[in-house]
Amino acid sequence: MLAVRKARRKLRMGTICSPNPSGTKTSSEVCNADWMASLPPHLHNLPLSNLAIPGSHDSFSYWVDEKSPVGPDQTQAIKRLARISLVKKLMKKWSVTQNLTFREQLEAGIRYFDLRVSSKPGDADQEIYFIHGLFGIKVWDGLMEIDSFLTQHPQEIIFLDFNHFYAMDETHHKCLVLWIQEAFGNKLCPACSVESLTLRTLWEKNCQVLIFYHCPFYKQYPFLWPGKKIPAPWANTTSVRKLILFLETTLSERASRGSFHVSQAILTPRVKTIARGLVGGLKNTLVHRLALIPVYPLRFSRRS
């Protein structure tokens, strides 16, 4: 979230850009949309897990549908309360954690995406949506938006972390994986040794997408990486001081080999936090506190 807020400021100042129509950049251009392609040569052969890579939390939740049913990720008590139309309007203020679309996040330099998906119980079709309390956009639409960017920026590598699944049976999983295959095709990077992945090896193979799938279903497909390859410890606190201590501790204790690592620089509202800031919402209640954290964008890295 912090990384995206900083990126928003850069967008306003005109420091984020895409390549011009000719596909070339002048020496004076600094484009976050192509920051991986612009890295100095000595980093091209460094394991990708050694790079600090900016990411976003609940990456898809720049828009949620307050007219849709409450998601299956919520308790029965919340579902009952949500029958009151005002409740959904208030929920939206706490469900939206981003204010940039997938495309805007990618152009800002975000390369790790935290994804939670769900079917809509009772729907006759097999449609799958992004979700955070309320349903967001269709997964297929999000995948298409991401693939469009990657086609235009062939040296950028992204991490899609599917870490929460709701109301999904085997048929839904098969459908989702089929969409992933159809959307990215040869851009998908097969699961392999983390240490063997460098920018250069990925560029040579024209691979741009790593899919992490936190479900045993990953075993059936070579391009799905197991969730254990990208642990994401969670501070679960509203205290900036505790969050910084947690980040420092988990970074020092992370595995030296064999996996990536997500540092979640986020504050998490508790029930009393929401009760006190019900009308103000997430942005006005917690987001401003993250400005106090100067050095921790969401990232993953590996001990040198």
Short mmCIF file of C-alpha atoms in Angstrom, two decimals, residues 53-240:
data_model
loop_
_atom_site.label_atom_id
_atom_site.label_comp_id
_atom_site.label_asym_id
_atom_site.label_seq_id
_atom_site.Cartn_x
_atom_site.Cartn_y
_atom_site.Cartn_z
CA ILE A 53 10.64 -5.84 -5.61
CA PRO A 54 7.71 -3.49 -4.86
CA GLY A 55 4.29 -5.03 -4.40
CA SER A 56 0.77 -4.14 -3.30
CA HIS A 57 -1.67 -5.59 -0.76
CA ASP A 58 -5.13 -6.75 -1.86
CA SER A 59 -3.89 -5.56 -5.21
CA PHE A 60 -7.22 -5.82 -7.05
CA SER A 61 -9.35 -3.91 -4.53
CA TYR A 62 -9.23 -0.53 -6.25
CA TRP A 63 -12.90 -1.20 -7.05
CA VAL A 64 -15.51 -3.30 -5.28
CA ASP A 65 -19.18 -3.69 -6.07
CA GLU A 66 -21.33 -2.50 -3.18
CA LYS A 67 -24.39 -3.76 -5.07
CA SER A 68 -23.12 -7.34 -5.09
CA PRO A 69 -23.64 -9.85 -2.26
CA VAL A 70 -21.17 -9.79 0.61
CA GLY A 71 -18.32 -12.17 -0.11
CA PRO A 72 -17.92 -15.64 1.44
CA ASP A 73 -14.78 -14.35 3.17
CA GLN A 74 -17.04 -12.54 5.68
CA THR A 75 -18.76 -13.84 8.80
CA GLN A 76 -22.47 -14.63 8.97
CA ALA A 77 -22.94 -11.65 11.29
CA ILE A 78 -21.54 -9.27 8.66
CA LYS A 79 -23.67 -10.89 5.95
CA ARG A 80 -26.81 -10.31 8.02
CA LEU A 81 -25.89 -6.68 8.73
CA ALA A 82 -25.15 -6.10 5.05
CA ARG A 83 -28.83 -6.48 4.25
CA ILE A 84 -28.97 -2.83 5.29
CA SER A 85 -27.80 -0.84 2.25
CA LEU A 86 -25.80 1.66 4.35
CA VAL A 87 -23.68 -1.17 5.75
CA LYS A 88 -22.32 -2.05 2.30
CA LYS A 89 -21.40 1.58 1.68
CA LEU A 90 -19.42 1.55 4.92
CA MET A 91 -17.88 -1.84 4.05
CA LYS A 92 -16.63 -0.38 0.79
CA LYS A 93 -14.61 2.22 2.70
CA TRP A 94 -12.81 -0.61 4.48
CA SER A 95 -12.55 -3.01 1.54
CA VAL A 96 -10.82 -0.71 -0.96
CA THR A 97 -7.09 -0.81 -0.22
CA GLN A 98 -5.76 0.57 -3.52
CA ASN A 99 -6.55 3.60 -5.66
CA LEU A 100 -4.68 2.50 -8.78
CA THR A 101 -5.86 -0.05 -11.34
CA PHE A 102 -3.70 -3.04 -12.29
CA ARG A 103 -2.39 -1.11 -15.27
CA GLU A 104 -1.59 1.98 -13.20
CA GLN A 105 0.15 -0.13 -10.55
CA LEU A 106 2.26 -1.83 -13.22
CA GLU A 107 3.21 1.51 -14.75
CA ALA A 108 4.11 2.75 -11.28
CA GLY A 109 6.55 -0.16 -10.92
CA ILE A 110 4.55 -2.67 -8.87
CA ARG A 111 5.59 -6.23 -9.73
CA TYR A 112 4.12 -8.36 -6.91
CA PHE A 113 0.33 -8.74 -6.67
CA ASP A 114 -1.54 -10.14 -3.67
CA LEU A 115 -4.66 -11.87 -5.08
CA ARG A 116 -7.74 -13.28 -3.34
CA VAL A 117 -10.44 -14.86 -5.49
CA SER A 118 -13.93 -16.29 -5.14
CA SER A 119 -16.93 -17.56 -7.03
CA LYS A 120 -20.32 -16.05 -6.27
CA PRO A 121 -22.32 -18.66 -4.37
CA GLY A 122 -25.59 -19.34 -6.12
CA ASP A 123 -24.36 -18.24 -9.55
CA ALA A 124 -25.05 -20.76 -12.30
CA ASP A 125 -21.87 -19.95 -14.25
CA GLN A 126 -18.25 -20.58 -13.26
CA GLU A 127 -17.27 -16.91 -13.09
CA ILE A 128 -14.53 -16.03 -10.61
CA TYR A 129 -13.96 -12.62 -9.07
CA PHE A 130 -11.33 -10.87 -7.02
CA ILE A 131 -12.64 -10.32 -3.52
CA HIS A 132 -12.05 -8.34 -0.34
CA GLY A 133 -15.23 -8.27 1.70
CA LEU A 134 -17.13 -7.28 -1.43
CA PHE A 135 -16.68 -8.66 -4.93
CA GLY A 136 -14.31 -6.85 -7.27
CA ILE A 137 -13.67 -7.18 -10.99
CA LYS A 138 -13.72 -10.50 -12.84
CA VAL A 139 -10.42 -12.37 -12.66
CA TRP A 140 -10.32 -12.79 -16.43
CA ASP A 141 -10.54 -9.02 -16.95
CA GLY A 142 -7.66 -8.48 -14.53
CA LEU A 143 -5.50 -11.10 -16.22
CA MET A 144 -6.10 -9.49 -19.61
CA GLU A 145 -5.12 -6.07 -18.27
CA ILE A 146 -1.88 -7.48 -16.86
CA ASP A 147 -1.05 -9.42 -20.02
CA SER A 148 -1.57 -6.33 -22.16
CA PHE A 149 1.04 -4.50 -20.12
CA LEU A 150 3.51 -7.38 -20.28
CA THR A 151 3.21 -7.61 -24.06
CA GLN A 152 4.17 -3.95 -24.29
CA HIS A 153 6.98 -4.31 -21.72
CA PRO A 154 8.64 -7.66 -22.58
CA GLN A 155 11.46 -7.42 -20.01
CA GLU A 156 9.28 -6.83 -16.96
CA ILE A 157 8.69 -9.79 -14.62
CA ILE A 158 5.66 -10.07 -12.34
CA PHE A 159 4.64 -12.26 -9.40
CA LEU A 160 0.96 -13.20 -9.07
CA ASP A 161 0.30 -14.61 -5.61
CA PHE A 162 -3.07 -16.41 -5.47
CA ASN A 163 -3.17 -16.92 -1.72
CA HIS A 164 -6.86 -17.00 -0.75
CA PHE A 165 -9.65 -18.97 -2.40
CA TYR A 166 -13.31 -18.80 -1.39
CA ALA A 167 -16.31 -20.86 -2.49
CA MET A 168 -14.18 -22.68 -5.05
CA ASP A 169 -14.39 -26.37 -5.84
CA GLU A 170 -12.22 -28.39 -8.22
CA THR A 171 -14.18 -27.17 -11.24
CA HIS A 172 -13.54 -23.54 -10.29
CA HIS A 173 -9.83 -24.21 -9.83
CA LYS A 174 -9.57 -25.90 -13.22
CA CYS A 175 -11.36 -22.98 -14.80
CA LEU A 176 -9.06 -20.44 -13.13
CA VAL A 177 -5.90 -22.30 -14.17
CA LEU A 178 -7.21 -22.57 -17.73
CA TRP A 179 -7.71 -18.79 -17.77
CA ILE A 180 -4.17 -18.27 -16.47
CA GLN A 181 -2.83 -20.48 -19.27
CA GLU A 182 -4.92 -18.76 -21.89
CA ALA A 183 -4.01 -15.28 -20.68
CA PHE A 184 -0.24 -15.68 -20.40
CA GLY A 185 0.70 -18.72 -22.48
CA ASN A 186 4.47 -18.93 -23.01
CA LYS A 187 5.03 -16.03 -20.61
CA LEU A 188 4.49 -18.43 -17.69
CA CYS A 189 7.63 -19.49 -15.84
CA PRO A 190 7.67 -23.16 -14.72
CA ALA A 191 8.40 -23.81 -11.05
CA CYS A 192 12.12 -24.40 -10.52
CA SER A 193 14.96 -23.63 -8.16
CA VAL A 194 14.57 -20.09 -6.83
CA GLU A 195 18.33 -19.53 -7.01
CA SER A 196 18.40 -20.35 -10.73
CA LEU A 197 16.06 -17.49 -11.63
CA THR A 198 17.71 -14.33 -12.86
CA LEU A 199 16.49 -11.55 -15.09
CA ARG A 200 18.76 -12.81 -17.85
CA THR A 201 17.49 -16.41 -17.73
CA LEU A 202 13.89 -15.22 -17.76
CA TRP A 203 14.54 -12.83 -20.64
CA GLU A 204 16.23 -15.58 -22.66
CA LYS A 205 13.19 -17.83 -22.19
CA ASN A 206 10.71 -14.97 -22.75
CA CYS A 207 9.14 -15.78 -19.37
CA GLN A 208 7.48 -12.92 -17.51
CA VAL A 209 4.99 -14.41 -15.05
CA LEU A 210 5.47 -16.42 -11.86
CA ILE A 211 2.19 -17.82 -10.49
CA PHE A 212 2.09 -18.81 -6.81
CA TYR A 213 -0.90 -20.99 -5.94
CA HIS A 214 -1.64 -21.60 -2.26
CA CYS A 215 -3.65 -24.76 -2.80
CA PRO A 216 -2.66 -28.43 -3.37
CA PHE A 217 -4.05 -28.01 -6.88
CA TYR A 218 -0.67 -26.52 -7.88
CA LYS A 219 0.81 -30.03 -8.07
CA GLN A 220 -1.09 -30.75 -11.29
CA TYR A 221 0.52 -27.96 -13.32
CA PRO A 222 4.25 -27.29 -13.84
CA PHE A 223 3.76 -23.51 -14.11
CA LEU A 224 2.10 -23.20 -10.68
CA TRP A 225 4.55 -22.48 -7.87
CA PRO A 226 3.67 -23.77 -4.37
CA GLY A 227 2.68 -21.13 -1.85
CA LYS A 228 5.50 -22.20 0.48
CA LYS A 229 7.94 -20.72 -2.03
CA ILE A 230 6.75 -17.24 -1.11
CA PRO A 231 6.00 -16.96 2.62
CA ALA A 232 4.31 -13.72 3.67
CA PRO A 233 4.40 -13.29 7.47
CA TRP A 234 1.74 -10.88 8.72
CA ALA A 235 2.14 -8.47 11.64
CA ASN A 236 -1.62 -8.08 12.26
CA THR A 237 -1.23 -4.82 14.17
CA THR A 238 -2.36 -1.20 14.08
CA SER A 239 0.88 -0.03 15.70
CA VAL A 240 3.60 1.42 13.46
#
